Amino acid sequence: MGNFSHQMRVSSALLKRLRSHQRAIAAVNVDGSRSFTTTEGHRPTIVHKRSIDILHDPWFNKGTAFSMTERDRLDLRGLLPPNVMSSEQQIERFIYTPTVGLVCQKYSGLFRRPRGMYFSAEDRGEMMSMVYNWPADQVDMIVVTDGSRILGLGDLGVQGIGIAIGKLDLYVAAAGINPQRVLPVMIDVGTNNEKLLEDPLYLGLQEHRLDGEEYIAVIDEFMEAVFTRWPHVIVQFEDFQSKWAFKLLQRYRNEYRMFNDDVQGTAGVALAGLLGAVRAQGRPMIDFPKMKIVVAGAGSKLISHWDSDYSAGIGVLNAARKTMARMLGDTDIAFESARSQFWVVDANGLITEARENIDPDARPFARKVKEIERQGLTEGAKLVEVVSQVKPDVLLGLSAVGGLFSKEVLEALKGSTSTRPAIFAMSNPTKNAECTPEEAFSIVGDNIIFGSGSPFNNVDLGNGHVGHSNQANNMFLFPGIGLGTLLSGSKVVSDGMLQAAAECLAAYMTEEEVLQGIIYPSISRIRDITKEVAAAVIKEAIEEDLAEGYREIDARELQKLNEDEIRTYVMNNMWSPEYPTLVYKRD
Ligand SMILES: NC(=O)c1ccc[n+]([C@@H]2O[C@H](COP(=O)([O-])OP(=O)(O)OC[C@H]3O[C@@H](n4cnc5c(N)ncnc54)[C@H](O)[C@@H]3O)[C@@H](O)[C@H]2O)c1
Ligand SMILES: O=C(O)C[C@H](O)C(=O)O
Ligand SMILES: [Mg+2]
């Protein structure tokens, strides 16, 4: 009892400190620094500019939300449409996938003003000084892309910066990262998109992509430059073509605070969905190793491709296999036997050991020829044949091929041995989804689980029944992974931290929701799930002795926090989009 009350005293003292720490950040924001808002929200922010200059400054611009008195005070009258919008109304207009894809496709034509930084192959040798051109002394999150695989839209070159901007918008909205402390980055090493190479309006380098050592040297220089200026920043790699995604992850993950969203975030989100599908059948999660899973969209893209091609699908397969093996006792035998739960189909059909030039990352999932012959299948079998013969519990698509789950494939899935088959059409944007929820529910039946990468409406099944359309998107994990890493002060993003994030998402929905077919949260709960994921990541970082603390909170103090206190710590460090009143003061 004595110990307990002592602990309580320590904890509440610490909590007070966490709160005053938050106020301290707010105070810094208020005293004329380039602040947008504070979590306290009531004190005015002093600005040293007015009129059109404010509208051109994203850190101060509220757009249509300037009140009439502010418009008068700051000489904004007549510079904005007359209707004053609330921040809630502005949020209504906030969109990500699939719109972000369209923005990237049309970026060169839409470009009005820059947002973020551009490093190009021409900047070699200069990056270390270039980073100082960015106006913010504090940057918490960088999302970087080279534009080589934007959603399922392929190589969009410099226009891919829209993805980095969109993901950081999600960091602000979901994780409460202060918008002044995010930095979207585009590394332009050229493009292999012939249309862009010929487009006179294209804004990027009009030459073919750098490759090999030259390419790596550019990314190395960029990493060194940003970590020199902002040693505590976290760098999220986004939409790099699979040829480079995994290699760069392996190259940097032990040295820098970085992760790859498409490989690691997607794997965790898919894993949470697979576990959700087990729960939705009314079975315990421990039954997961019995699931038969067909994955469409992993392996190489070209018949003669020798390079390692670590697609999002391979990330999912590895994570699912490891989880099954752990549930089976974490032995080598368990790991080996878990392999036989997966059938992997790429552009060339079912992958078996008979495949020539097999992609090294897909090889562990290549089926033994004898084994699949017993199942009535052969090397290169079509997806529809695989589904007919295997009768899987889960059909998961990360192929970027819209409509791949055709009527025939979905008809075949009706033969599934599962009481509630699950379909994950995870490719983005909307037109690349392997199927729509209408197609899935109408063809396979009402009693399925459906998830998709891009948002779709629920399906009316008649008689008051609803077919739930879950959004299976890495946005439910990456903001929490980034925020949790930041607040823990860990210097790396460990496998354990990623696993903790995925497990947190898998356990987030209640039993009742899951039985109704709701296996992921709705977007309206994104702050809450992000808080939970961030807390799980911090807890794991503490347990692994990786947490070094954040700002005034050191490692020892972090170690004293219980689970609720970690949540409070996370919440207190989330920035909230409340507009402060702006007051002009001459410089
Ligand atoms: N929902 C999410 O959170 C999420 C996360 C990451 C990626 N994605 C989406 O996944 C898609 C793929 O991304 P990636 O980086 O893995 O791309 P990728 O190009 O590296 O991989 C695509 C894979 O699909 C395979 N494929 C192509 N045609 C096929 C066919 N007809 N049948 C079966 N497989 C086929 C290819 O062989 C390749 O292995 C994209 O649309 C992307 O937007 C979604
Ligand atoms: O961007 C998304 O919506 C998810 C994912 O990162 C993708 O590349 O498709
Ligand atoms: Mg992505």
XYZ file of N, CA and C in Angstrom, residues 394-550:
471
model
N -9.434 -16.169 -46.904
C -9.160 -14.760 -47.198
C -8.627 -14.613 -48.616
N -9.129 -13.586 -49.304
C -8.583 -13.203 -50.605
C -8.113 -11.765 -50.461
N -6.796 -11.559 -50.591
C -6.242 -10.230 -50.329
C -5.523 -9.705 -51.570
N -5.881 -8.502 -51.976
C -5.278 -7.938 -53.180
C -4.433 -6.707 -52.914
N -3.195 -6.749 -53.392
C -2.307 -5.565 -53.380
C -1.617 -5.529 -54.741
N -2.416 -5.629 -55.775
C -1.899 -5.832 -57.130
C -1.862 -4.567 -57.967
N -2.571 -3.526 -57.520
C -2.768 -2.293 -58.290
C -3.561 -2.553 -59.576
N -4.236 -3.705 -59.653
C -5.024 -4.010 -60.858
C -6.515 -3.894 -60.532
N -7.114 -2.804 -61.005
C -8.543 -2.597 -60.744
C -9.369 -3.725 -61.345
N -10.342 -4.246 -60.574
C -11.251 -5.270 -61.089
C -10.638 -6.661 -61.143
N -9.440 -6.846 -60.560
C -8.795 -8.172 -60.597
C -9.700 -9.248 -59.965
N -10.425 -8.858 -58.906
C -11.373 -9.816 -58.320
C -12.660 -9.723 -59.145
N -12.591 -10.392 -60.289
C -13.682 -10.330 -61.269
C -14.885 -11.127 -60.768
N -15.951 -11.074 -61.549
C -17.156 -11.844 -61.218
C -16.784 -13.329 -61.032
N -15.946 -13.840 -61.931
C -15.583 -15.266 -61.883
C -14.805 -15.582 -60.601
N -13.890 -14.673 -60.252
C -13.082 -14.903 -59.041
C -13.991 -14.872 -57.811
N -14.879 -13.894 -57.767
C -15.772 -13.782 -56.606
C -16.757 -14.959 -56.565
N -17.211 -15.405 -57.743
C -18.082 -16.600 -57.803
C -17.336 -17.789 -57.198
N -16.055 -17.887 -57.554
C -15.245 -19.011 -57.054
C -15.126 -18.948 -55.533
N -15.075 -17.719 -55.009
C -14.914 -17.571 -53.553
C -16.173 -18.024 -52.796
N -17.283 -18.141 -53.510
C -18.494 -18.648 -52.849
C -18.276 -20.069 -52.327
N -17.296 -20.758 -52.942
C -16.999 -22.118 -52.487
C -16.089 -22.155 -51.278
N -15.751 -21.007 -50.720
C -14.835 -20.960 -49.568
C -15.301 -21.864 -48.437
N -14.340 -22.511 -47.785
C -14.700 -23.372 -46.654
C -14.948 -22.550 -45.387
N -14.722 -21.243 -45.482
C -14.913 -20.388 -44.307
C -16.396 -20.084 -44.097
N -16.752 -19.896 -42.825
C -18.138 -19.497 -42.542
C -18.338 -18.027 -42.884
N -17.235 -17.290 -42.984
C -17.337 -15.868 -43.291
C -16.085 -15.422 -44.043
N -16.047 -15.663 -45.343
C -14.826 -15.304 -46.075
C -14.556 -13.806 -46.041
N -13.277 -13.475 -46.137
C -12.900 -12.057 -46.096
C -12.240 -11.652 -47.407
N -12.597 -10.458 -47.861
C -12.035 -9.933 -49.113
C -11.391 -8.588 -48.801
N -10.106 -8.488 -49.112
C -9.406 -7.211 -48.926
C -8.931 -6.731 -50.296
N -9.594 -5.690 -50.779
C -9.219 -5.109 -52.077
C -8.428 -3.848 -51.753
N -7.136 -4.049 -51.473
C -6.382 -2.965 -50.818
C -5.737 -1.964 -51.763
N -5.812 -2.196 -53.065
C -5.103 -1.290 -53.982
C -5.805 0.055 -54.114
N -4.985 1.080 -54.303
C -5.448 2.463 -54.418
C -5.027 3.031 -55.752
N -5.635 4.146 -56.209
C -6.861 4.716 -55.652
C -8.096 3.910 -56.086
N -9.267 4.525 -55.977
C -10.520 3.778 -56.110
C -10.574 2.889 -57.359
N -10.154 3.453 -58.473
C -10.302 2.659 -59.712
C -9.346 1.456 -59.757
N -8.366 1.441 -58.880
C -7.447 0.294 -58.834
C -7.900 -0.781 -57.843
N -8.982 -0.518 -57.121
C -9.450 -1.526 -56.156
C -9.754 -2.823 -56.904
N -9.374 -3.954 -56.309
C -9.558 -5.240 -56.980
C -11.039 -5.562 -57.175
N -11.898 -5.024 -56.293
C -13.348 -5.112 -56.519
C -14.011 -4.089 -55.611
N -15.279 -3.839 -55.840
C -16.019 -2.897 -54.992
C -16.787 -3.707 -53.935
N -17.236 -3.039 -52.865
C -18.020 -3.793 -51.878
C -19.355 -4.276 -52.462
N -19.954 -3.492 -53.371
C -21.212 -3.949 -53.988
C -20.990 -5.290 -54.681
N -19.889 -5.349 -55.456
C -19.600 -6.605 -56.182
C -19.384 -7.743 -55.184
N -18.614 -7.451 -54.136
C -18.277 -8.513 -53.176
C -19.537 -9.031 -52.472
N -20.343 -8.109 -51.940
C -21.528 -8.565 -51.189
C -22.549 -9.209 -52.127
N -22.726 -8.620 -53.331
C -23.772 -9.170 -54.192
C -23.372 -10.525 -54.764
N -22.087 -10.732 -55.014
C -21.704 -12.016 -55.630
C -21.388 -13.082 -54.572
N -20.580 -12.725 -53.587
C -20.155 -13.767 -52.626
C -21.241 -14.009 -51.561
N -21.964 -12.957 -51.223
C -23.032 -13.145 -50.225
C -22.939 -12.134 -49.101
N -24.015 -12.067 -48.308
C -24.080 -11.063 -47.242
C -23.070 -11.316 -46.128
N -22.754 -12.592 -45.929
C -21.961 -12.933 -44.750
C -20.453 -12.943 -45.042
N -19.973 -11.793 -45.493
C -18.536 -11.700 -45.753
C -17.969 -10.525 -44.959
N -16.638 -10.468 -44.934
C -15.958 -9.292 -44.394
C -15.336 -8.582 -45.583
N -15.505 -7.265 -45.625
C -14.933 -6.534 -46.766
C -14.067 -5.375 -46.292
N -12.900 -5.263 -46.884
C -12.023 -4.117 -46.612
C -11.415 -3.629 -47.918
N -11.190 -2.321 -48.016
C -10.581 -1.768 -49.234
C -9.622 -0.645 -48.854
N -8.615 -0.417 -49.698
C -7.648 0.641 -49.419
C -8.266 2.026 -49.497
N -9.073 2.247 -50.518
C -9.754 3.540 -50.673
C -11.159 3.424 -50.083
N -11.725 4.569 -49.690
C -13.033 4.465 -49.020
C -14.176 4.152 -49.990
N -15.076 3.288 -49.543
C -16.327 3.014 -50.265
C -17.460 3.125 -49.257
N -18.660 3.394 -49.761
C -19.817 3.412 -48.858
C -20.195 1.994 -48.449
N -20.886 1.914 -47.308
C -21.448 0.629 -46.906
C -22.482 0.197 -47.942
N -22.820 -1.086 -47.914
C -23.778 -1.599 -48.892
C -25.089 -1.927 -48.170
N -26.171 -1.468 -48.760
C -27.489 -1.768 -48.196
C -27.865 -3.189 -48.626
N -27.983 -4.086 -47.648
C -28.278 -5.479 -47.980
C -29.782 -5.771 -47.933
N -30.582 -4.735 -47.667
C -32.030 -4.919 -47.556
C -32.417 -5.359 -46.161
N -33.681 -5.232 -45.848
C -34.215 -5.630 -44.527
C -33.445 -5.015 -43.365
N -32.951 -3.801 -43.572
C -32.236 -3.119 -42.483
C -30.825 -3.619 -42.260
N -30.355 -4.563 -43.083
C -28.992 -5.081 -42.897
C -27.985 -4.260 -43.704
N -26.801 -4.119 -43.106
C -25.756 -3.322 -43.757
C -24.525 -4.184 -44.000
N -24.007 -4.088 -45.212
C -22.728 -4.749 -45.504
C -21.629 -3.723 -45.252
N -20.795 -3.953 -44.252
C -19.813 -2.931 -43.870
C -18.618 -2.903 -44.807
N -18.308 -1.685 -45.206
C -17.140 -1.493 -46.052
C -16.053 -0.884 -45.175
N -15.099 -1.710 -44.794
C -14.003 -1.229 -43.934
C -12.927 -0.596 -44.789
N -12.286 0.432 -44.255
C -11.139 0.972 -44.993
C -9.850 0.378 -44.448
N -9.259 -0.499 -45.237
C -8.016 -1.181 -44.848
C -6.856 -0.369 -45.389
N -6.494 0.659 -44.657
C -5.489 1.604 -45.167
C -4.437 1.857 -44.097
N -3.195 2.004 -44.537
C -2.120 2.192 -43.559
C -2.240 3.494 -42.751
N -3.224 4.329 -43.100
C -3.423 5.557 -42.311
C -3.818 5.241 -40.857
N -4.277 4.009 -40.597
C -4.613 3.671 -39.216
C -3.376 3.323 -38.389
N -2.237 3.216 -39.054
C -1.025 2.909 -38.285
C 0.080 3.949 -38.373
N 0.372 4.442 -39.583
C 1.605 5.243 -39.672
C 1.583 6.480 -38.774
N 0.425 7.175 -38.596
C 0.509 8.360 -37.732
C 0.878 7.996 -36.288
N 0.369 6.864 -35.818
C 0.681 6.431 -34.446
C 2.118 5.933 -34.328
N 2.606 5.302 -35.393
C 4.004 4.837 -35.370
C 4.926 6.051 -35.300
N 4.630 7.064 -36.130
C 5.471 8.266 -36.137
C 5.389 9.010 -34.814
N 4.171 9.228 -34.324
C 4.006 9.983 -33.077
C 4.623 9.228 -31.895
N 4.375 7.929 -31.838
C 4.910 7.123 -30.734
C 6.439 7.133 -30.736
N 7.013 7.034 -31.917
C 8.477 7.057 -32.014
C 9.003 8.407 -31.550
N 8.332 9.464 -32.006
C 8.760 10.821 -31.627
C 8.739 10.991 -30.107
N 7.609 10.627 -29.497
C 7.443 10.889 -28.064
C 8.258 9.932 -27.193
N 8.614 8.776 -27.751
C 9.456 7.863 -26.965
C 10.911 8.316 -27.025
N 11.251 8.977 -28.119
C 12.650 9.373 -28.294
C 13.531 8.221 -28.736
N 12.889 7.136 -29.193
C 13.697 6.012 -29.674
C 14.458 6.435 -30.922
N 15.674 5.948 -31.060
C 16.490 6.350 -32.215
C 16.203 5.503 -33.447
N 15.462 4.404 -33.241
C 15.096 3.547 -34.373
C 13.623 3.150 -34.230
N 13.060 2.630 -35.316
C 11.702 2.078 -35.248
C 11.885 0.562 -35.299
N 11.755 -0.081 -34.147
C 12.098 -1.510 -34.079
C 10.941 -2.373 -34.564
N 11.241 -3.631 -34.870
C 10.186 -4.582 -35.242
C 9.158 -4.695 -34.129
N 9.646 -4.681 -32.882
C 8.727 -4.800 -31.741
C 7.763 -3.633 -31.684
N 8.253 -2.438 -31.965
C 7.378 -1.257 -31.945
C 6.312 -1.378 -33.045
N 6.713 -1.880 -34.211
C 5.754 -2.045 -35.315
C 4.732 -3.126 -34.978
N 5.208 -4.200 -34.362
C 4.310 -5.292 -33.976
C 3.293 -4.797 -32.936
N 3.787 -4.005 -31.987
C 2.892 -3.476 -30.945
C 1.814 -2.604 -31.587
N 2.193 -1.830 -32.592
C 1.230 -0.971 -33.285
C 0.154 -1.823 -33.950
N 0.580 -2.868 -34.647
C -0.377 -3.730 -35.359
C -1.309 -4.437 -34.371
N -0.731 -4.941 -33.277
C -1.558 -5.653 -32.294
C -2.578 -4.713 -31.664
N -2.166 -3.473 -31.463
C -3.078 -2.484 -30.887
C -4.274 -2.266 -31.819
N -3.995 -2.136 -33.112
C -5.086 -1.941 -34.078
C -5.974 -3.186 -34.137
N -5.338 -4.361 -34.088
C -6.109 -5.605 -34.176
C -7.077 -5.747 -33.002
N -6.697 -5.208 -31.853
C -7.527 -5.378 -30.652
C -8.468 -4.197 -30.432
N -8.416 -3.217 -31.300
C -9.117 -1.949 -31.046
C -10.636 -2.077 -31.122
N -11.140 -2.820 -32.097
C -12.592 -2.899 -32.249
C -13.174 -3.869 -31.205
N -14.387 -3.555 -30.732
C -15.000 -4.423 -29.727
C -15.497 -5.710 -30.399
N -15.752 -6.700 -29.560
C -16.254 -7.982 -30.062
C -17.546 -7.781 -30.854
N -18.398 -6.905 -30.313
C -19.697 -6.665 -30.942
C -19.519 -6.053 -32.338
N -18.624 -5.068 -32.412
C -18.376 -4.429 -33.717
C -17.829 -5.445 -34.709
N -16.871 -6.236 -34.248
C -16.231 -7.192 -35.144
C -17.265 -8.197 -35.662
N -18.151 -8.639 -34.789
C -19.165 -9.608 -35.231
C -20.116 -8.991 -36.251
N -20.244 -7.658 -36.192
C -21.060 -6.975 -37.220
C -20.287 -6.774 -38.518
N -19.039 -7.177 -38.525
C -18.229 -7.025 -39.747
C -17.420 -5.747 -39.773
N -17.368 -5.045 -38.615
C -16.583 -3.802 -38.563
C -15.235 -4.140 -37.938
N -14.206 -4.250 -38.786
C -12.918 -4.703 -38.256
C -11.870 -3.598 -38.192
N -12.155 -2.454 -38.799
C -11.272 -1.280 -38.670
C -12.121 -0.119 -38.164
N -11.479 0.835 -37.493
C -12.243 2.004 -37.026
C -12.710 2.857 -38.208
N -13.705 3.688 -37.943
C -14.100 4.632 -38.994
C -13.121 5.802 -38.940
N -13.058 6.555 -40.023
C -12.119 7.669 -40.095
C -12.379 8.692 -38.978
N -13.625 8.759 -38.506
C -13.935 9.724 -37.450
C -13.226 9.379 -36.128
N -12.733 8.145 -36.030
C -12.024 7.753 -34.804
C -10.510 7.771 -34.987
N -10.053 8.443 -36.022
C -8.619 8.311 -36.346
C -7.720 8.909 -35.263
N -8.196 9.970 -34.595
C -7.362 10.530 -33.508
C -7.243 9.544 -32.360
N -8.371 8.912 -32.059
C -8.353 8.005 -30.920
C -7.480 6.780 -31.203
N -7.647 6.188 -32.371
C -6.825 5.003 -32.665
C -5.348 5.404 -32.753
N -5.092 6.610 -33.265
C -3.690 7.043 -33.360
C -3.083 7.217 -31.969
N -3.884 7.767 -31.063
C -3.403 7.912 -29.677
C -3.065 6.528 -29.099
N -3.972 5.562 -29.327
C -3.750 4.215 -28.786
C -2.496 3.575 -29.399
N -2.367 3.725 -30.716
C -1.208 3.125 -31.395
C 0.079 3.783 -30.898
N 0.060 5.110 -30.785
C 1.255 5.825 -30.322
C 1.623 5.356 -28.913
N 0.605 5.193 -28.056
C 0.872 4.749 -26.679
C 1.475 3.342 -26.682
N 0.945 2.469 -27.557
C 1.476 1.097 -27.632
C 2.933 1.113 -28.103
N 3.226 1.999 -29.044
C 4.599 2.097 -29.574
C 5.553 2.594 -28.478
N 5.095 3.592 -27.723
C 5.943 4.133 -26.641
C 6.201 3.044 -25.588
N 5.116 2.339 -25.232
C 5.242 1.300 -24.198
C 6.290 0.257 -24.625
N 6.193 -0.145 -25.885
C 7.142 -1.140 -26.392
C 8.566 -0.576 -26.406
N 8.688 0.690 -26.814
C 10.031 1.310 -26.855
C 10.623 1.341 -25.444
N 9.760 1.617 -24.458
C 10.241 1.629 -23.070
C 10.690 0.221 -22.675
N 9.832 -0.775 -23.007
C 10.167 -2.154 -22.629
C 11.449 -2.631 -23.292
N 11.685 -2.179 -24.513
C 12.904 -2.602 -25.224
C 14.109 -1.737 -24.856
N 13.882 -0.823 -23.908
C 14.962 0.065 -23.468
C 15.468 0.978 -24.588
N 14.568 1.306 -25.490
C 14.946 2.191 -26.604
C 14.523 3.631 -26.349
N 13.572 3.808 -25.399
C 13.003 5.145 -25.189
C 14.027 6.046 -24.504
N 14.388 7.109 -25.190
C 15.395 8.028 -24.618
C 14.775 9.323 -24.140
N 13.441 9.429 -24.299
C 12.755 10.626 -23.827
C 12.578 11.662 -24.909
N 11.736 12.625 -24.586
C 11.375 13.648 -25.561
C 11.333 14.979 -24.841
